[in-house]
Amino acid sequence: MGIRQTGDLWWKNAVFYCLDVETYQDGDGDGIGDFKGLLRRLDHLEGLGVTCLWLMPFYPSPDRDDGYDIADYYGVDPRLGTLGDFVDVMRAARERGMRVIADLVVNHTSVAHPWFQASRSDPESPYRDWYVWRDEVPKDGPDGIVFPDKEDSNWQWDEKAKQYYLHRFYKSQPDLDIANPKVREEICRIVGFWLELGLSGFRVDAVPFLIETAGIDKPGDFAPHGWLRDLRAFINRRRGEAILMGEVNLMPEDVRRFFGDEDGDELHMCLNFNLNQAMALSLARGDTGPLLHSLQTQPSIAPEDQWANFIRNHDEWSLDKLTEAEREEAFKAFGPKDSMQLFGRGLRRRLPTMLDGDQDRIRTAYALAFALPGSPVLFYGEEIGMAENLDIPGRMSVRSPMQWLPGPSGGFSTAPPDKLHRPIVGGRKWGPSAVNVADQLRDPGSLLTWMSGLLRVRRATPELGFGKVSVLPVESGAVVALAHDWEDRTLLTFHNLGEAPVTVEAKPPGAADWEGLITVLGEGEAKLAKDGTVTVELGRYGHRWLNAARPGDVFRR
Ligand code: NOJ
């Protein structure tokens, strides 16, 4: 894969940015974010250096799970605008060189969806077998409850149908029967529809649940992974550049399966929950052990596929793959109060509050996330160091309105704070008077200014998206030292997870032939000795990215 073709595999070097239209920018003063508002904020995203937006569900919905309960797959929630407003955003994003993907939530619909209403009301309805109905709760049903705060079973008795229906999430989200070919055909129509309107792919919600057949009475010859393969082939027939980014929070080997066999012909990307959770533990301990172990045992994927790396997302920071003792350690460091934890498995906080607003620590955490092999995904507000609002219940604590300006409604809306869709973060430390886009834009030392620099460097560093990563042994247990090789380029990245400043020595293979080192990110001394030893000084929670200067390389930075 040469530099000429990197654009063909755009997702391998993209910077994704996830946002919820509902909480991003209100354009009509009703307290709810909308597409008209988002349109006005695309310049911010372009300036930040985002290359692909990920829109959380914006479809008509009774909103019992923040839009992850869809009542119509072919429309826009009227509170957020119209299809016309959506297309305006698509057009303006394209004009600014940004792609757009959106959540595809087809494991389940809302109970309010007309399919479900027809299905439950009439055994003869053509939609009856679009859902999973059983006379009794079956023994072979799926295990585990996803939202144990509200649910104690995956089955709900329905008075109208006089049967139980399957729901892996809330009972207001009945599961579709994926083994039914008509359901699968409809999913293709849905993705085809949005591809036609310009989407470059989908973040596929809850993929393991979507393809599971446990609980389905007669799954017939449905082949779960065969179908994922078909879905990828379908979207790429319709639109060559379209991708599927899957939410697959399973153990590493099980996630690997969702990329497909050797040729990697199922999901193009998987959100990297394992590396994310290992990073949480490493950050909490100030010790690289868990992260490096995860990185070194991460299964390899096909050249056209990619990991999607992130620190925080729109849900709780799930630490379900850690051992109980490890999880307790992370809880103690980052969310000691019960009110900060959720489901016993995660933290409902954003990173800056967990790191007590420590700028060195915050920046090194993001630099590290961007240096891990894969493509980074930011969650809105991370670029300015927004906090969570723990007054908002459950997972929604991190989905408070974006903070654009100082002032009570943070420039999110002209409506007063008590009329906002969700309460904004309050207080003098984290509220909009202290944390907002406008002030940070004018401040060369702000997180936003730094973050835009990080994105600029990341975009110009295909070594990270396309290269081969190797761990460089160093003496300090607090420093992650990596070499990223791609084509004739090598990038070295150093991240100090510890409070103490440290000087490390590394010996990247072949470095004795280099002419020097060029700093692309971070500050401090860095030296290359004749024998190829690289010596790097790192401040407390410091980081450094260095490019190898090879003889005759005119493209060095
Ligand atoms: C995963 C999403 O990230 C979460 O927010 C949602 O509640 C469930 N899937 C159900 O759709």
Coordinates of C-alpha atoms and ligand atoms in Angstrom, one line a residue:
M1 CA 0.0 0.0 0.0
G2 CA 1.8 3.1 -1.2
I3 CA 1.0 6.8 -0.4
R4 CA -0.9 6.9 -3.7
Q5 CA -3.5 4.4 -2.5
T6 CA -4.0 5.5 1.1
G7 CA -7.1 7.5 0.2
D8 CA -8.7 4.3 -1.2
L9 CA -8.7 2.9 2.3
W10 CA -9.6 6.3 3.9
W11 CA -10.9 4.7 7.1
K12 CA -7.4 3.5 7.9
N13 CA -6.1 7.0 8.4
A14 CA -9.2 8.8 9.4
V15 CA -10.0 10.8 12.5
F16 CA -13.6 10.1 13.6
Y17 CA -15.7 12.4 15.7
C18 CA -18.9 11.1 17.3
L19 CA -21.7 13.5 18.1
D20 CA -25.3 13.5 19.0
V21 CA -27.2 16.0 16.9
E22 CA -29.6 16.5 19.8
T23 CA -26.9 17.8 22.2
Y24 CA -24.5 19.5 19.7
Q25 CA -26.1 22.8 18.7
D26 CA -29.6 24.0 18.8
G27 CA -30.5 26.1 15.7
D28 CA -34.0 27.1 16.4
G29 CA -34.1 28.0 20.1
D30 CA -36.3 25.1 21.4
G31 CA -33.5 23.7 23.6
I32 CA -32.9 20.7 21.4
G33 CA -29.9 20.3 19.1
D34 CA -30.8 20.0 15.4
F35 CA -29.3 19.6 11.9
K36 CA -29.6 23.4 11.3
G37 CA -27.4 23.9 14.4
L38 CA -24.9 21.2 13.3
L39 CA -24.6 22.9 9.9
R40 CA -23.4 26.0 11.6
R41 CA -20.8 24.0 13.5
L42 CA -19.2 22.2 10.7
D43 CA -16.5 24.8 10.4
H44 CA -15.4 24.0 14.0
L45 CA -15.1 20.4 13.0
E46 CA -13.2 21.2 9.9
G47 CA -10.9 23.5 11.8
L48 CA -10.3 20.8 14.4
G49 CA -9.2 18.4 11.6
V50 CA -11.9 15.8 11.8
T51 CA -12.1 13.7 8.7
C52 CA -15.3 11.7 9.4
L53 CA -18.3 12.4 11.5
W54 CA -20.2 9.7 13.3
L55 CA -23.8 10.7 13.9
M56 CA -25.5 9.0 16.8
P57 CA -29.1 8.0 16.0
F58 CA -31.2 10.9 14.6
Y59 CA -34.2 8.9 13.4
P60 CA -37.7 9.3 14.7
S61 CA -37.8 7.8 18.1
P62 CA -39.8 7.9 21.4
D63 CA -36.3 8.5 22.8
R64 CA -36.4 5.9 25.6
D65 CA -32.8 5.1 24.9
D66 CA -31.6 8.4 23.5
G67 CA -32.6 7.4 20.0
Y68 CA -31.2 3.9 20.0
D69 CA -34.9 2.9 19.9
I70 CA -35.9 3.7 16.3
A71 CA -39.5 4.1 15.2
D72 CA -38.8 4.8 11.5
Y73 CA -35.5 4.0 9.7
Y74 CA -36.2 6.2 6.7
G75 CA -36.6 9.6 8.4
V76 CA -35.2 12.3 10.6
D77 CA -36.7 12.9 14.1
P78 CA -38.8 16.0 13.5
R79 CA -37.3 17.6 16.6
L80 CA -33.9 17.5 14.9
G81 CA -35.1 18.7 11.5
T82 CA -36.0 17.3 8.2
L83 CA -34.4 15.1 5.6
G84 CA -33.7 18.3 3.7
D85 CA -31.7 19.6 6.7
F86 CA -29.9 16.3 6.8
V87 CA -28.9 16.6 3.2
D88 CA -27.7 20.2 3.8
V89 CA -25.3 18.9 6.4
M90 CA -24.1 16.1 4.2
R91 CA -23.4 18.5 1.4
A92 CA -21.6 21.0 3.6
A93 CA -19.6 18.3 5.2
R94 CA -18.5 17.0 1.8
E95 CA -17.6 20.5 0.8
R96 CA -15.3 20.6 3.8
G97 CA -13.6 17.3 3.0
M98 CA -15.4 15.4 5.8
R99 CA -17.2 12.1 5.4
V100 CA -20.2 11.1 7.5
I101 CA -21.2 7.8 9.0
A102 CA -24.2 7.1 11.2
D103 CA -25.4 4.6 13.7
L104 CA -27.2 1.6 12.3
V105 CA -29.3 0.2 15.0
V106 CA -31.1 -2.9 13.7
N107 CA -30.7 -5.5 16.4
H108 CA -34.0 -4.0 17.7
T109 CA -36.6 -1.4 16.9
S110 CA -38.6 0.7 19.3
V111 CA -41.8 -0.8 20.6
A112 CA -43.4 2.2 18.8
H113 CA -42.2 1.1 15.4
P114 CA -45.2 0.2 13.2
W115 CA -43.7 -3.2 12.4
F116 CA -43.8 -4.1 16.1
Q117 CA -47.2 -2.6 16.6
A118 CA -48.5 -4.8 13.6
S119 CA -46.5 -7.8 14.8
R120 CA -47.9 -7.8 18.4
S121 CA -51.5 -7.0 17.3
D122 CA -52.1 -9.6 14.7
P123 CA -50.8 -13.2 14.4
E124 CA -51.5 -13.0 10.7
S125 CA -49.6 -9.8 10.2
P126 CA -46.8 -10.0 7.7
Y127 CA -44.6 -8.5 10.4
R128 CA -45.5 -11.1 13.0
D129 CA -42.3 -13.1 12.4
W130 CA -40.1 -10.0 12.1
Y131 CA -39.6 -10.3 15.9
V132 CA -38.8 -13.2 18.2
W133 CA -42.0 -14.5 19.8
R134 CA -42.2 -17.5 22.2
D135 CA -45.0 -19.0 24.1
E136 CA -42.7 -19.6 27.0
V137 CA -39.4 -18.2 28.1
P138 CA -37.1 -20.7 26.3
K139 CA -34.2 -22.5 28.0
D140 CA -31.9 -21.9 25.0
G141 CA -32.3 -18.1 25.2
P142 CA -29.4 -15.7 25.4
D143 CA -27.5 -15.3 28.7
G144 CA -26.7 -12.1 30.5
I145 CA -28.6 -8.9 31.0
V146 CA -27.2 -5.8 29.4
F147 CA -28.9 -3.1 31.5
P148 CA -29.3 -4.8 34.9
D149 CA -30.5 -1.5 36.5
K150 CA -33.8 -1.7 34.6
E151 CA -34.2 -5.2 33.4
D152 CA -34.1 -8.7 34.9
S153 CA -35.0 -10.8 31.9
N154 CA -34.4 -10.8 28.1
W155 CA -38.0 -11.7 27.6
Q156 CA -41.2 -9.6 28.1
W157 CA -44.7 -10.9 28.2
D158 CA -47.0 -9.0 25.8
E159 CA -50.6 -8.9 26.6
K160 CA -51.6 -8.1 23.0
A161 CA -49.7 -10.9 21.5
K162 CA -50.2 -13.3 24.4
Q163 CA -46.6 -14.3 23.9
Y164 CA -43.1 -13.3 25.1
Y165 CA -40.8 -11.3 22.9
L166 CA -37.0 -11.1 23.1
H167 CA -35.2 -7.9 24.0
R168 CA -31.5 -7.8 24.6
F169 CA -31.7 -4.2 25.8
Y170 CA -34.6 -2.4 27.4
K171 CA -38.0 -3.9 27.0
S172 CA -38.9 -0.9 24.9
Q173 CA -36.5 -2.3 22.3
P174 CA -37.8 -5.6 20.9
D175 CA -35.2 -7.6 19.0
L176 CA -35.8 -8.2 15.3
D177 CA -35.5 -11.8 14.1
I178 CA -32.3 -11.7 12.0
A179 CA -32.9 -15.2 10.8
N180 CA -35.9 -14.0 8.9
P181 CA -34.7 -13.2 5.3
K182 CA -37.3 -10.4 5.0
V183 CA -35.7 -8.6 8.0
R184 CA -32.3 -8.9 6.4
E185 CA -33.7 -7.7 3.1
E186 CA -35.1 -4.6 4.8
I187 CA -31.8 -3.9 6.6
C188 CA -30.2 -3.8 3.1
R189 CA -32.9 -1.3 2.0
I190 CA -32.2 0.9 5.0
V191 CA -28.5 1.0 4.5
G192 CA -29.0 1.4 0.7
F193 CA -31.3 4.4 1.4
W194 CA -28.7 6.3 3.6
L195 CA -25.8 5.4 1.3
E196 CA -27.8 7.0 -1.5
L197 CA -28.1 10.2 0.6
G198 CA -24.3 10.2 0.9
L199 CA -23.3 8.4 4.1
S200 CA -19.9 6.7 3.9
G201 CA -20.9 3.9 6.1
F202 CA -22.3 3.0 9.5
R203 CA -21.3 2.4 13.1
V204 CA -23.1 -0.8 13.6
D205 CA -24.8 -1.1 17.0
A206 CA -24.4 -4.2 19.1
V207 CA -23.1 -6.5 16.4
P208 CA -22.8 -9.7 18.5
F209 CA -26.4 -9.3 19.6
L210 CA -27.5 -8.4 16.1
I211 CA -26.3 -11.7 14.6
E212 CA -27.0 -14.0 17.5
T213 CA -29.6 -16.7 17.1
A214 CA -30.1 -17.8 20.7
G215 CA -33.7 -17.6 21.6
I216 CA -34.9 -17.8 17.9
D217 CA -37.2 -20.8 17.5
K218 CA -36.2 -21.8 14.0
P219 CA -33.1 -20.0 12.8
G220 CA -33.0 -22.3 9.7
D221 CA -29.8 -22.0 7.7
F222 CA -29.0 -18.5 8.8
A223 CA -25.2 -18.1 8.9
P224 CA -24.4 -15.1 11.1
H225 CA -20.9 -14.4 9.8
G226 CA -22.0 -15.2 6.2
W227 CA -24.6 -12.5 6.6
L228 CA -22.0 -9.9 7.8
R229 CA -20.0 -10.8 4.7
D230 CA -23.0 -10.3 2.5
L231 CA -23.8 -7.0 4.2
R232 CA -20.3 -5.7 3.5
A233 CA -20.4 -6.9 0.0
F234 CA -23.7 -5.2 -0.5
I235 CA -22.7 -1.8 0.9
N236 CA -19.5 -1.9 -1.2
R237 CA -21.5 -2.7 -4.3
R238 CA -23.7 0.3 -3.6
R239 CA -20.8 2.5 -2.6
G240 CA -17.2 1.4 -2.9
E241 CA -15.9 3.5 -0.1
A242 CA -18.5 2.7 2.5
I243 CA -17.5 1.0 5.7
L244 CA -19.0 -0.9 8.6
M245 CA -17.5 0.1 12.0
G246 CA -18.8 -2.5 14.5
E247 CA -19.5 -2.2 18.2
V248 CA -18.1 -5.6 19.3
N249 CA -17.2 -5.7 22.9
L250 CA -15.9 -9.2 23.2
M251 CA -12.6 -10.9 24.1
P252 CA -9.8 -10.3 21.5
E253 CA -10.1 -13.6 19.6
D254 CA -13.9 -13.3 19.5
V255 CA -13.7 -9.7 18.1
R256 CA -11.2 -10.9 15.5
R257 CA -13.9 -13.2 14.1
F258 CA -16.1 -10.1 13.3
F259 CA -13.5 -8.8 10.8
G260 CA -14.0 -12.1 8.8
D261 CA -11.6 -14.8 8.1
E262 CA -8.1 -14.2 6.6
D263 CA -9.3 -11.9 3.9
G264 CA -11.1 -9.7 6.5
D265 CA -14.4 -9.4 4.5
E266 CA -16.9 -8.7 7.3
L267 CA -16.6 -5.5 9.4
H268 CA -14.1 -3.0 8.1
M269 CA -13.5 -1.7 11.6
C270 CA -14.1 -2.7 15.2
L271 CA -14.1 -0.4 18.1
N272 CA -11.2 -1.5 20.2
F273 CA -12.7 -2.1 23.6
N274 CA -9.9 -4.4 24.8
L275 CA -7.2 -1.9 24.2
N276 CA -9.4 0.8 25.6
Q277 CA -9.9 -1.1 28.9
A278 CA -6.2 -2.0 29.2
M279 CA -5.4 1.7 28.6
A280 CA -7.7 2.6 31.5
L281 CA -5.8 0.3 33.8
S282 CA -2.4 1.5 32.6
L283 CA -3.5 5.2 33.1
A284 CA -4.8 4.4 36.6
R285 CA -1.6 2.6 37.6
G286 CA 0.9 4.8 35.7
D287 CA 2.3 1.5 34.4
T288 CA 2.5 0.4 30.8
G289 CA 2.0 -3.3 31.6
P290 CA -1.7 -3.8 30.8
L291 CA -1.6 -1.7 27.7
L292 CA 1.5 -3.4 26.2
H293 CA 0.2 -6.8 27.0
S294 CA -3.1 -6.0 25.2
L295 CA -1.2 -4.5 22.3
Q296 CA 1.1 -7.5 22.0
T297 CA -1.6 -10.1 22.2
Q298 CA -4.0 -8.2 19.9
P299 CA -4.9 -10.5 17.0
S300 CA -3.7 -9.3 13.6
I301 CA -6.2 -8.1 11.0
A302 CA -6.3 -8.0 7.3
P303 CA -4.6 -5.1 5.5
E304 CA -7.9 -3.5 4.5
D305 CA -9.4 -3.6 8.0
Q306 CA -8.7 -1.3 10.9
W307 CA -9.1 -0.8 14.7
A308 CA -11.1 2.2 15.9
N309 CA -9.3 3.4 19.0
F310 CA -11.0 5.7 21.6
I311 CA -10.7 6.8 25.2
R312 CA -14.3 7.7 26.1
N313 CA -17.5 7.1 24.2
H314 CA -21.1 8.0 24.7
D315 CA -21.8 5.0 27.1
E316 CA -20.2 4.3 30.5
W317 CA -16.5 3.6 30.4
S318 CA -17.1 -0.2 30.4
L319 CA -14.3 -2.0 32.3
D320 CA -16.0 -5.4 32.0
K321 CA -13.0 -7.2 30.5
L322 CA -10.8 -6.4 33.5
T323 CA -10.7 -8.7 36.5
E324 CA -12.7 -7.6 39.5
A325 CA -9.6 -6.5 41.3
E326 CA -8.3 -4.5 38.3
R327 CA -11.7 -2.9 37.9
E328 CA -11.7 -1.9 41.6
E329 CA -8.3 -0.4 41.0
A330 CA -9.6 1.7 38.1
F331 CA -12.7 2.6 40.1
K332 CA -10.6 3.8 43.0
A333 CA -8.4 5.9 40.8
F334 CA -11.1 7.4 38.5
G335 CA -14.5 7.1 40.1
P336 CA -14.4 6.2 43.8
K337 CA -18.0 7.3 44.5
D338 CA -20.9 5.0 43.8
S339 CA -22.6 7.9 41.9
M340 CA -19.7 7.7 39.4
Q341 CA -20.0 4.0 38.7
L342 CA -22.6 2.2 36.6
F343 CA -23.8 -1.4 36.5
G344 CA -20.8 -2.4 38.6
R345 CA -18.8 -2.5 35.4
G346 CA -18.1 1.0 34.3
L347 CA -17.6 4.7 35.0
R348 CA -20.0 7.4 33.9
R349 CA -17.4 10.1 33.7
R350 CA -15.4 11.9 31.1
L351 CA -11.6 11.8 31.1
P352 CA -10.7 15.3 32.2
T353 CA -12.6 15.0 35.5
M354 CA -11.1 11.6 36.1
L355 CA -7.7 13.1 35.7
D356 CA -8.5 16.1 37.9
G357 CA -8.1 18.4 35.0
D358 CA -4.3 17.7 34.8
Q359 CA -3.5 19.1 31.4
D360 CA -0.2 17.1 31.0
R361 CA -2.0 13.9 31.8
I362 CA -5.0 14.6 29.6
R363 CA -2.8 15.5 26.6
T364 CA -0.6 12.5 27.0
A365 CA -3.6 10.2 27.2
Y366 CA -4.9 11.6 23.9
A367 CA -1.5 11.5 22.3
L368 CA -1.2 7.9 23.3
A369 CA -4.7 7.0 22.0
F370 CA -3.8 8.6 18.7
A371 CA -0.5 6.7 18.6
L372 CA -2.0 3.3 19.0
P373 CA -2.3 1.3 15.7
G374 CA -5.7 2.1 14.2
S375 CA -7.8 5.2 13.6
P376 CA -8.8 7.4 16.5
V377 CA -12.4 8.3 17.5
L378 CA -13.1 11.4 19.5
F379 CA -16.4 11.9 21.4
Y380 CA -17.8 15.5 21.1
G381 CA -16.5 17.8 23.8
E382 CA -13.3 15.9 24.2
E383 CA -11.4 18.5 22.2
I384 CA -12.1 21.1 24.9
G385 CA -11.9 18.9 27.9
M386 CA -15.6 18.8 28.8
A387 CA -16.7 17.2 32.0
E388 CA -19.7 15.0 32.7
N389 CA -22.8 16.1 34.5
L390 CA -23.5 13.5 37.2
D391 CA -26.9 15.0 37.9
I392 CA -28.0 13.4 34.6
P393 CA -29.0 9.8 35.3
G394 CA -27.1 6.7 34.1
R395 CA -25.1 6.7 30.9
M396 CA -26.5 10.1 29.8
S397 CA -24.2 11.9 32.2
V398 CA -21.6 12.2 29.4
R399 CA -24.2 13.3 26.8
S400 CA -24.7 16.9 28.1
P401 CA -24.9 19.8 25.7
M402 CA -21.8 20.9 23.9
Q403 CA -20.2 24.0 25.4
W404 CA -19.5 26.6 22.7
L405 CA -19.5 30.0 24.6
P406 CA -19.4 31.2 28.2
G407 CA -22.9 31.9 29.5
P408 CA -25.6 29.9 31.2
S409 CA -26.6 27.8 28.1
G410 CA -23.1 27.6 26.8
G411 CA -24.0 28.8 23.4
F412 CA -25.7 25.5 22.8
S413 CA -29.0 27.2 22.6
T414 CA -30.7 30.5 23.0
A415 CA -33.2 28.8 25.3
P416 CA -32.5 29.3 29.1
P417 CA -30.7 26.5 30.9
D418 CA -33.9 25.1 32.4
K419 CA -35.4 24.6 28.9
L420 CA -32.5 22.6 27.5
H421 CA -33.0 19.0 26.3
R422 CA -30.5 17.9 28.9
P423 CA -28.8 20.0 31.6
I424 CA -25.5 21.6 30.8
V425 CA -22.5 21.0 33.0
G426 CA -22.5 23.4 35.9
G427 CA -20.0 25.1 38.2
R428 CA -17.1 27.4 37.9
K429 CA -14.5 24.8 37.2
W430 CA -16.2 22.8 34.4
G431 CA -19.2 24.8 33.3
P432 CA -19.3 26.9 30.1
S433 CA -17.7 29.9 31.7
A434 CA -14.5 27.9 32.2
V435 CA -14.7 25.3 29.4
N436 CA -15.9 26.5 26.0
V437 CA -14.8 26.5 22.3
A438 CA -14.8 30.2 21.8
D439 CA -12.3 31.0 24.5
Q440 CA -10.0 28.1 23.7
L441 CA -10.0 29.0 20.0
R442 CA -8.3 32.3 20.9
D443 CA -5.9 30.8 23.4
P444 CA -2.7 29.3 21.9
G445 CA -2.1 27.3 25.1
S446 CA -5.6 25.7 25.2
L447 CA -6.5 22.1 24.9
L448 CA -8.4 22.9 21.7
T449 CA -5.4 24.5 20.1
W450 CA -3.2 21.5 21.2
M451 CA -5.8 19.0 20.0
S452 CA -6.1 20.6 16.6
G453 CA -2.3 20.2 16.4
L454 CA -2.6 16.6 17.4
L455 CA -5.2 15.9 14.6
R456 CA -3.0 17.7 12.0
V457 CA 0.0 15.6 12.9
R458 CA -2.1 12.4 13.1
R459 CA -3.5 13.0 9.6
A460 CA 0.0 13.5 8.2
T461 CA 1.3 10.4 9.9
P462 CA 0.1 7.4 7.9
E463 CA 2.7 5.3 9.7
L464 CA 0.1 5.0 12.5
G465 CA -2.8 4.0 10.3
F466 CA -0.9 1.7 7.9
G467 CA 2.3 0.8 9.6
K468 CA 3.6 -2.1 11.6
V469 CA 3.9 -1.4 15.2
S470 CA 6.6 -2.8 17.5
V471 CA 7.2 -2.2 21.2
L472 CA 10.6 -0.8 22.0
P473 CA 12.0 -2.1 25.3
V474 CA 12.9 0.7 27.7
E475 CA 13.9 0.7 31.3
S476 CA 11.0 2.6 32.7
G477 CA 7.8 0.8 33.4
A478 CA 5.9 4.1 33.0
V479 CA 6.9 4.8 29.4
V480 CA 5.2 3.3 26.3
A481 CA 7.8 3.4 23.5
L482 CA 6.7 2.3 20.1
A483 CA 8.1 2.2 16.6
H484 CA 5.7 2.5 13.7
D485 CA 7.2 1.4 10.3
W486 CA 5.5 2.0 7.0
E487 CA 7.1 2.1 3.6
D488 CA 10.4 4.0 4.1
R489 CA 9.2 5.9 7.1
T490 CA 9.6 5.3 10.8
L491 CA 7.8 7.1 13.6
L492 CA 8.9 6.7 17.2
T493 CA 6.3 7.5 19.9
F494 CA 7.0 7.9 23.6
H495 CA 4.4 8.4 26.3
N496 CA 5.1 8.8 30.0
L497 CA 2.2 7.6 32.1
G498 CA 4.0 8.5 35.3
E499 CA 4.2 11.6 37.4
A500 CA 8.0 11.6 37.6
P501 CA 10.0 13.1 34.6
V502 CA 12.1 10.4 33.1
T503 CA 14.8 9.9 30.5
V504 CA 14.6 6.7 28.4
E505 CA 16.9 5.0 26.0
A506 CA 15.6 2.9 23.1
K507 CA 17.3 1.1 20.3
P508 CA 15.0 1.1 17.3
P509 CA 16.2 -1.4 14.6
G510 CA 18.2 0.3 11.9
A511 CA 18.6 3.6 13.8
A512 CA 22.4 3.5 13.4
D513 CA 21.8 4.4 9.7
W514 CA 19.6 7.4 10.5
E515 CA 20.8 11.0 10.2
G516 CA 18.8 12.4 13.0
L517 CA 15.4 12.7 14.6
I518 CA 12.7 15.2 13.8
T519 CA 10.2 16.1 16.5
V520 CA 6.6 16.1 15.3
L521 CA 4.8 16.2 18.7
G522 CA 5.8 17.1 22.2
E523 CA 8.8 18.9 23.8
G524 CA 12.1 18.1 25.4
E525 CA 15.6 16.8 24.4
A526 CA 15.9 13.9 22.0
K527 CA 19.2 12.6 20.8
L528 CA 20.3 9.9 18.3
A529 CA 23.7 8.5 19.0
K530 CA 26.0 7.0 16.3
D531 CA 25.2 3.5 17.5
G532 CA 21.5 4.1 17.0
T533 CA 20.6 4.7 20.6
V534 CA 17.7 7.1 21.0
T535 CA 17.6 9.1 24.2
V536 CA 14.4 11.0 25.0
E537 CA 13.6 13.2 28.0
L538 CA 10.0 13.2 29.0
G539 CA 8.4 15.5 31.5
R540 CA 5.8 14.4 34.0
Y541 CA 3.1 12.7 31.9
G542 CA 5.0 13.9 28.9
H543 CA 5.0 12.6 25.3
R544 CA 7.1 12.8 22.2
W545 CA 6.7 11.7 18.6
L546 CA 9.8 11.6 16.5
N547 CA 10.4 10.9 12.9
A548 CA 13.5 9.1 11.7
A549 CA 15.5 11.2 9.2
R550 CA 17.0 8.8 6.7
P551 CA 19.8 9.9 4.4
G552 CA 18.4 11.4 1.2
D553 CA 14.9 11.7 2.5
V554 CA 13.6 14.9 1.1
F555 CA 10.1 14.4 2.6
R556 CA 11.3 14.5 6.2
R557 CA 9.3 17.0 8.2
Ligands
NOJ1 C1 -25.1 0.3 22.3 C2 -25.1 1.7 22.3 O1 -23.8 2.3 22.4 C3 -25.9 2.1 23.6 O2 -25.9 3.5 23.8 C4 -27.4 1.6 23.3 O3 -28.1 1.8 24.5 C5 -27.4 0.1 23.0 N1 -26.4 -0.3 22.1 C6 -28.7 -0.4 22.5 O4 -28.9 0.1 21.2

